[in-house]
Coordinates of C-alpha atoms in Angstrom, one line a residue:
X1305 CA 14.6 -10.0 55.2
X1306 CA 15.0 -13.3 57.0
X1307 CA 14.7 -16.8 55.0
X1308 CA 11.4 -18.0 54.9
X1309 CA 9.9 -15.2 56.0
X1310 CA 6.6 -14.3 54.5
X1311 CA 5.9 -11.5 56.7
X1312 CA 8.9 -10.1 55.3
X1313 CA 7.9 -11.0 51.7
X1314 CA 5.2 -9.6 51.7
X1315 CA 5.8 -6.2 52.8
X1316 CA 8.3 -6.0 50.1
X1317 CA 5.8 -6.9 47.7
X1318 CA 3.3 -4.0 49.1
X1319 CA 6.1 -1.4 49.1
X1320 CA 7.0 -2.7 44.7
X1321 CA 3.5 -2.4 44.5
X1322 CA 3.4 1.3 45.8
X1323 CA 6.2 2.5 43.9
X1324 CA 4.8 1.8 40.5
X1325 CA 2.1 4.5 40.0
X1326 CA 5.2 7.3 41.6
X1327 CA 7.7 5.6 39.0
X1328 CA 5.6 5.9 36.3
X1329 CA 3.4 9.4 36.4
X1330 CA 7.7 10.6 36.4
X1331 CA 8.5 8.8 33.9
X1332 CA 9.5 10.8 30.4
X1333 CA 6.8 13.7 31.9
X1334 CA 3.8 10.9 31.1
X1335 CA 0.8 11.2 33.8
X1336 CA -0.3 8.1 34.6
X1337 CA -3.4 8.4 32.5
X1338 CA -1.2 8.9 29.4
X1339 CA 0.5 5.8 30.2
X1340 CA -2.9 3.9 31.0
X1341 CA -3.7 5.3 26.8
X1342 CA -0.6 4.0 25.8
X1343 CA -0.9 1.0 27.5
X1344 CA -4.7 0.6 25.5
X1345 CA -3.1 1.2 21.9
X1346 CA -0.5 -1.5 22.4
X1347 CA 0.1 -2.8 19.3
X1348 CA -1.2 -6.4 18.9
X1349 CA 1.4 -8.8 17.4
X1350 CA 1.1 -12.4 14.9
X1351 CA 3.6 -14.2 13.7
X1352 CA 5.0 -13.1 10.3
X1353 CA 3.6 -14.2 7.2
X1354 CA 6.3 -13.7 5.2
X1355 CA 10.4 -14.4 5.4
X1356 CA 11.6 -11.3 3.5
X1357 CA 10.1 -7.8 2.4
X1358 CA 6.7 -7.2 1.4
X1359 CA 7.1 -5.6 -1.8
X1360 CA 3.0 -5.3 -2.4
X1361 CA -0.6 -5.2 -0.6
X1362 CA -4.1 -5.2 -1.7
X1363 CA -7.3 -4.9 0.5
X1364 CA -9.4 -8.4 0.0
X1365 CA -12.7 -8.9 2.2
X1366 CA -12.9 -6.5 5.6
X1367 CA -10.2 -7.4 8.1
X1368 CA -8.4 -9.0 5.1
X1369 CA -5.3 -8.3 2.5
X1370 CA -3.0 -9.9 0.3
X1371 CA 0.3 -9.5 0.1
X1372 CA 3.4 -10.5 -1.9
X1373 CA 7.0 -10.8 -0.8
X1374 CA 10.7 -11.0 -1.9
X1375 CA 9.7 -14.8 -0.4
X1376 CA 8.2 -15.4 -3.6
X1377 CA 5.0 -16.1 -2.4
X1378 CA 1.3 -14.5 -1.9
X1379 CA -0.8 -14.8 0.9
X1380 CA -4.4 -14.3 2.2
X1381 CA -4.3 -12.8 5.5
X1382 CA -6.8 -12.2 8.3
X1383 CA -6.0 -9.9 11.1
X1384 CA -9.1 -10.1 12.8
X1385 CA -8.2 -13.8 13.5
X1386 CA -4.3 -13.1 13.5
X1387 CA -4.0 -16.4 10.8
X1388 CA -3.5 -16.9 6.8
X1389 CA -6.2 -18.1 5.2
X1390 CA -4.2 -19.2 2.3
X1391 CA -0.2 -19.2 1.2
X1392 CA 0.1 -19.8 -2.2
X1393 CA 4.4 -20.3 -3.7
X1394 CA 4.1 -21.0 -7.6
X1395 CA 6.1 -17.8 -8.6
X1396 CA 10.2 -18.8 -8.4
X1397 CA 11.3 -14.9 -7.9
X1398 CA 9.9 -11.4 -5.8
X1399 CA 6.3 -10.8 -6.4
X1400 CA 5.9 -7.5 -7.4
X1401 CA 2.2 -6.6 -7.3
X1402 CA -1.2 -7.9 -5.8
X1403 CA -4.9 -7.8 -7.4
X1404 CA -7.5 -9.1 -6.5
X1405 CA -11.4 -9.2 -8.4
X1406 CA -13.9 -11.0 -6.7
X1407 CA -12.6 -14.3 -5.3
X1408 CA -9.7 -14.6 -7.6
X1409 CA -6.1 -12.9 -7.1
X1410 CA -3.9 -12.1 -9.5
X1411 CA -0.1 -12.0 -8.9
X1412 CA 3.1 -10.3 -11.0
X1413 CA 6.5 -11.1 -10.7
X1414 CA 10.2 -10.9 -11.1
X1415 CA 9.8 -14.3 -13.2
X1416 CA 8.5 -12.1 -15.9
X1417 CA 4.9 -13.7 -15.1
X1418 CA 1.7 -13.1 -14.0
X1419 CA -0.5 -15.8 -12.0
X1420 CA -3.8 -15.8 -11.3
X1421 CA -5.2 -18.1 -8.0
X1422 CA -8.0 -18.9 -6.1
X1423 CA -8.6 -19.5 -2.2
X1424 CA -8.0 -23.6 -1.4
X1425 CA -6.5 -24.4 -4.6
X1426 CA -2.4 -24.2 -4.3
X1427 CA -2.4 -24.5 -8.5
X1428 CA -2.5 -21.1 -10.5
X1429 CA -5.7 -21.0 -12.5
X1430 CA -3.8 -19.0 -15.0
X1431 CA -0.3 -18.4 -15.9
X1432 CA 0.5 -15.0 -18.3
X1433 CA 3.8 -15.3 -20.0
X1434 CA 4.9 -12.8 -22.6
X1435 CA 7.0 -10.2 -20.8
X1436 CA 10.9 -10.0 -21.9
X1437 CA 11.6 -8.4 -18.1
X1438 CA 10.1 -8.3 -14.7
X1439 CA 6.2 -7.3 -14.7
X1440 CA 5.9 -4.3 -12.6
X1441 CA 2.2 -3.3 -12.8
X1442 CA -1.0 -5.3 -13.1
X1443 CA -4.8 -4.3 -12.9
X1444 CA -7.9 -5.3 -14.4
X1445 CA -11.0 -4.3 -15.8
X1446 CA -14.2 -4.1 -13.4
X1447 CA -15.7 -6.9 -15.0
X1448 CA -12.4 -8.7 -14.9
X1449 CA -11.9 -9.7 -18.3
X1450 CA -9.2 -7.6 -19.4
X1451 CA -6.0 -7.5 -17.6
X1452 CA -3.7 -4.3 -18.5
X1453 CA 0.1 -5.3 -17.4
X1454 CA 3.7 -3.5 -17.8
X1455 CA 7.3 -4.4 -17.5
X1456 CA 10.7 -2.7 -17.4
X1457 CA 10.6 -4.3 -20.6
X1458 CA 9.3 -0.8 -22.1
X1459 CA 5.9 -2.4 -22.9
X1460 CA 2.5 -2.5 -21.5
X1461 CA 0.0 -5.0 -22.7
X1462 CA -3.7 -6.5 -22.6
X1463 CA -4.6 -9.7 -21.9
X1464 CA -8.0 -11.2 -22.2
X1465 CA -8.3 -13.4 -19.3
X1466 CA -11.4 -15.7 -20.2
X1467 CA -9.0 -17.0 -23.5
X1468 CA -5.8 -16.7 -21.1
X1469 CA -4.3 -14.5 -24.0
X1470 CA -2.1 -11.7 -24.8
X1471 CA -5.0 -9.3 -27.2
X1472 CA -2.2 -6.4 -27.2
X1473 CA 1.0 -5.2 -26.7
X1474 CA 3.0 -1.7 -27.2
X1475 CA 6.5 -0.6 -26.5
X1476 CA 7.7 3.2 -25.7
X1477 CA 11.0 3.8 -25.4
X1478 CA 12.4 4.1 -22.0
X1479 CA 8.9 3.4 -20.7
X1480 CA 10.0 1.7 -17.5
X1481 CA 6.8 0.9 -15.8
X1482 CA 6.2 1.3 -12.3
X1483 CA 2.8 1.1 -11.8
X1484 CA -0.8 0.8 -13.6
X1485 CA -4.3 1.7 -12.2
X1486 CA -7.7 1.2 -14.6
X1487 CA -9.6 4.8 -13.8
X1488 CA -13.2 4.0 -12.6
X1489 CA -16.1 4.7 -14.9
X1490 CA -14.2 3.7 -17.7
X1491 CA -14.7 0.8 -19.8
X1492 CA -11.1 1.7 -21.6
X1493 CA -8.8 4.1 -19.9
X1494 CA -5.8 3.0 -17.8
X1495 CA -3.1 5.3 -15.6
X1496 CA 0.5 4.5 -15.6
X1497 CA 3.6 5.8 -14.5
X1498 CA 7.4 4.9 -15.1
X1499 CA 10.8 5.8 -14.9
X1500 CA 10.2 8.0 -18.1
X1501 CA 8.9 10.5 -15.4
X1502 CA 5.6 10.2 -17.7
X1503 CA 2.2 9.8 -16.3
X1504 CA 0.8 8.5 -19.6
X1505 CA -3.0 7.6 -20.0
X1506 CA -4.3 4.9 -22.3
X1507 CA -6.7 3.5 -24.1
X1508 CA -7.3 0.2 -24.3
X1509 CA -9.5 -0.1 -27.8
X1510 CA -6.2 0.8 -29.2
X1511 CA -3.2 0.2 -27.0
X1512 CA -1.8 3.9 -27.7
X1513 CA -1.9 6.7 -24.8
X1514 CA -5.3 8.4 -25.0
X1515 CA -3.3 11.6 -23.8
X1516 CA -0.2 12.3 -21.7
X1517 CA 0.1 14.6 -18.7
X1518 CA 3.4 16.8 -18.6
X1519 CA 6.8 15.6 -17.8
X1520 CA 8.2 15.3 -14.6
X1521 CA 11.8 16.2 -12.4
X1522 CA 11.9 12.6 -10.8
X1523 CA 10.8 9.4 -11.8
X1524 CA 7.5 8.1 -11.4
X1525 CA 7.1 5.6 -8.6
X1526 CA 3.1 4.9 -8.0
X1527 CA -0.4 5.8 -9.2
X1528 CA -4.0 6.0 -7.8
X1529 CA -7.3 6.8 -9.1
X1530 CA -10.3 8.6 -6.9
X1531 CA -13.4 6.5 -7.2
X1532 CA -15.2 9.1 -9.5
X1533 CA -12.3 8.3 -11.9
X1534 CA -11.4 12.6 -12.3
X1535 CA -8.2 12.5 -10.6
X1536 CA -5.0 10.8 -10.6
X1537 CA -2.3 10.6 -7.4
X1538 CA 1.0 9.9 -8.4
X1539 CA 4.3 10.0 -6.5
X1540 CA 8.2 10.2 -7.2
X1541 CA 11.3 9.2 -6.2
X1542 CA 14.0 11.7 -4.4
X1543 CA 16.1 11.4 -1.7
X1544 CA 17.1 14.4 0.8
X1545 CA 13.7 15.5 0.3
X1546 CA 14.2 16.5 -3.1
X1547 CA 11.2 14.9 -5.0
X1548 CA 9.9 12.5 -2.6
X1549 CA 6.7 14.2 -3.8
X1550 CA 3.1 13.4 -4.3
X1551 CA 1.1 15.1 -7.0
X1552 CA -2.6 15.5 -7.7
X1553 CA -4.0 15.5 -11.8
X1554 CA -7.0 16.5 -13.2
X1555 CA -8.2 14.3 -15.9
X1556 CA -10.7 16.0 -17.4
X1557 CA -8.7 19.3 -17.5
X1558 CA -5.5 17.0 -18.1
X1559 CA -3.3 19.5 -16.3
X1560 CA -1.8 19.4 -12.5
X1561 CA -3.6 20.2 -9.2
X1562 CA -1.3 20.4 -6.9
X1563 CA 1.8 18.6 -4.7
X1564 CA 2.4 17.6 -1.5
X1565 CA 6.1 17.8 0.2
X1566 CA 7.2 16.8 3.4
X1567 CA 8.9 13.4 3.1
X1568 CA 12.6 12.6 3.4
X1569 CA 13.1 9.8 1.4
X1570 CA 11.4 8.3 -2.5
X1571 CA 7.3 8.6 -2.0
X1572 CA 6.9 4.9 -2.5
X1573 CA 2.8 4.3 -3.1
X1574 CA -0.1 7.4 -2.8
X1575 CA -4.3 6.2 -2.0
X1576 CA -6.9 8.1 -2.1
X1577 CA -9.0 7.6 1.2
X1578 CA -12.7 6.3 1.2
X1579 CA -14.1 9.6 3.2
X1580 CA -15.0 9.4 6.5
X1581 CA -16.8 12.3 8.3
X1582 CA -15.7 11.0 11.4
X1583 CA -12.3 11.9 11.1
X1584 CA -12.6 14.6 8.4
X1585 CA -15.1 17.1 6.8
X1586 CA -12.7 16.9 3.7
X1587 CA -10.9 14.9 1.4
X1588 CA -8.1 13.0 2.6
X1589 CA -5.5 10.9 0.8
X1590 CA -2.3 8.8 1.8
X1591 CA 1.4 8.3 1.1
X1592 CA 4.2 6.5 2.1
X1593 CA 8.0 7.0 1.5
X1594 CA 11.0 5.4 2.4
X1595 CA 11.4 7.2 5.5
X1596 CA 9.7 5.0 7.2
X1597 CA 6.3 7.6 7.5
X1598 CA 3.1 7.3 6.5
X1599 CA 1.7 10.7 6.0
X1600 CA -2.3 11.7 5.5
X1601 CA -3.3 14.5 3.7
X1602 CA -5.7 16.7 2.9
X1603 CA -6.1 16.4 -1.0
X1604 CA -7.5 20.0 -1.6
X1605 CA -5.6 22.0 1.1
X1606 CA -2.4 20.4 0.4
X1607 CA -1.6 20.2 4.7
X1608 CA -0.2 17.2 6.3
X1609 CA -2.7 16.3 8.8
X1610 CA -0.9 13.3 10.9
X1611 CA 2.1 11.7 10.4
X1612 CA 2.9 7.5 11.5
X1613 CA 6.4 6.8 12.2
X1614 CA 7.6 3.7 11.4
X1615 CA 11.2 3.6 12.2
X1616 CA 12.7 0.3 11.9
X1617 CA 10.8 -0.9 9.6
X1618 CA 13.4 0.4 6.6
X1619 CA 11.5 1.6 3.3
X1620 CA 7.7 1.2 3.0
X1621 CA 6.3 0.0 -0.1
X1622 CA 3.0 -0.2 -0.2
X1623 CA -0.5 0.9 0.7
X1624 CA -4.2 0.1 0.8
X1625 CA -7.2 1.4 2.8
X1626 CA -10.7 -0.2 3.8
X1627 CA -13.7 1.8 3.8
X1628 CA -13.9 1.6 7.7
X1629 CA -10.5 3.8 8.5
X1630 CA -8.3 0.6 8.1
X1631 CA -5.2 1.5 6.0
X1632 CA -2.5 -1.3 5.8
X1633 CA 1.4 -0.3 4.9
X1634 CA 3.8 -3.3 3.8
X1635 CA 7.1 -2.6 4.9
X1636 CA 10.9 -3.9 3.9
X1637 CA 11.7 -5.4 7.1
X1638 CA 9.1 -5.3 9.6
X1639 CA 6.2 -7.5 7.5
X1640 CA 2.6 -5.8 7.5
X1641 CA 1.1 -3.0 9.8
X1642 CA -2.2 -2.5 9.7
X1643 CA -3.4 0.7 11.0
X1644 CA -6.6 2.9 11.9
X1645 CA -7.3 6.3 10.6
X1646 CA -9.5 8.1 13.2
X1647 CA -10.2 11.2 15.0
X1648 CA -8.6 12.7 17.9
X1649 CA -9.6 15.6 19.4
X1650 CA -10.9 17.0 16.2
X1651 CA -7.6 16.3 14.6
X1652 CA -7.4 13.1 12.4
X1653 CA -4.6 10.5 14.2
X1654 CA -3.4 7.0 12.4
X1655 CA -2.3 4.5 14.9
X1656 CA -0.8 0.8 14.4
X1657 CA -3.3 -1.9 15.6
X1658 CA -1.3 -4.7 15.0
X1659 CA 1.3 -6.5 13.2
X1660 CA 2.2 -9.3 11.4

């Protein structure tokens, strides 16, 4: 091609041009129409919210979350818009766990805290101090008056947040809490798991497990309630894919349902999923491990229906799920992804929308 040739330019240009479509249909045995679908589920990326992990994650409004981070701060996010509504920094180590009721978000911490905040106010409304060691679990009531928290501390307590005080506390022996979950249609019964291996149920009137489901191999990482409040999901720790296990319980019959084993790696969180006949005639729930997967199940038949791979993003802590197939997993080092749970032909398919 001479200098300053355009004639020359430009037929170089045409011939790039043609060699794309051969390049690609080639390329790893994709047909250009498979790259064209890849190309459409291109992940869509923000700027990270948070400098370090993101231990927790809680759905807020549609199209928003809140998360907490190693950071020590919480934040309001909206992926629609791709921007944080609100950043709020009051805790001074990791948060641990995100709830929110209504308007008002609640926040628990390795400062042996829990805060509770409000959208355009940087202040805490309320700050919960009591715990001897890091709070691991918070959730409240539906009315939001009663706040049920535990620690590695070996205790669980009550608070009654319209006098901002402590009504209740308990302590079990090697009661390591790792999580807590208020069953629906209860005015008074709250799950919780620990390092105990126990999934312990209790009542509130009293403070004292109402009754306590059998023992288990591995310790007890995370707990879920279905919305008619008869089940419980729980998950473990493992490693090798020993444990690394999800387990369904009956409440009423207070005995096991069943378990569900295919990750690698501890089961960090387990959701049940809002139901969607579009994807699925049945059931469905979610868990994610520190494999880096997210994995959907069918909650009766026990099959893995559609596995996400995360790889890079180190262990996954947390999950949370919107009633319109949005599912959002907080990661160790890759921030927030939020996905979609939908159908593919027949077959139900989670893929990453974006990231932040």
């Amino acid at each position: 091609m001479q200098p300053g040739c355009f004639q020359c330019f430009n037929s170089l240009c045409m011939g790039l041009k043609k060699s794309k479509p051969r390049r690609f249909e080639g390329y790893d045995g994709l047909t250009s129409d498979e790259v064209s679908k890849t190309f459409q589920t291109a992940v869509t990326e923000y700027n990270s919210i948070h400098g370090d992990s993101v231990t927790c994650i809680d759905k807020f409004a549609p199209g928003t979350c809140v998360t907490g981070s190693k950071d020590k701060s919480v934040v309001l996010f909206d992926w629609k818009q791709g921007i944080p509504l609100h950043r709020w920094t009051g805790h001074t180590r990791d948060v641990t766990k995100v709830k929110h009721l209504g308007s008002t978000i609640y926040s628990s911490s390795r400062d042996k805290t829990i805060k509770a905040w409000q959208a355009h106010k940087n202040d805490p409304l309320l700050t919960f101090e009591g715990h001897r060691l890091v709070v691991t679990a918070i959730d409240l009531n539906d009315e939001g008056t009663l706040l049920f928290s535990g620690s590695r501390d070996n205790c669980v307590r009550l608070w009654d947040t319209t006098r901002k005080t402590s009504v209740s506390e308990t302590e079990v022996s090697r009661n390591l809490v790792s999580c807590a979950k208020w069953i629906p249609g209860t005015q008074t019964l709250v799950a919780q798991t620990g390092e105990d291996k126990m999934l312990r149920v209790w009542d509130t009137r009293n403070m004292q497990p109402a009754f306590t489901f059998p023992a288990q191999q591995y310790f007890q990482t995370y707990c879920d309630c279905s919305r008619d409040g008869q089940f419980i999901l729980t998950c473990s720790n493992g490693f090798n894919g020993k444990g690394c296990e999800a387990t369904l319980w009956d409440v009423r019959a207070r005995g096991m349902i069943c378990r569900y084993i295919g990750h690698y790696q501890t089961t960090s969180a387990c959701i049940f999923l809002p139901h969607l006949e579009h994807v699925s005639s049945k059931d469905l729930i979610a868990t994610a491990s520190h494999d880096s997967t997210v994995k959907i199940w069918e909650r009766e038949g026990r099959e893995c229906v559609t596995t996400l791979d995360c790889s890079g993003a180190g262990p996954l802590m947390d999950l949370c799920a919107w009633d319109d197939g949005s599912i959002c997993v907080s990661t160790t080092n890759m921030g927030v992804y939020q996905c979609m749970l939908d159908s593919c032909e027949g077959k139900p398919q989670l893929t990453k929308k974006c990231h932040f």
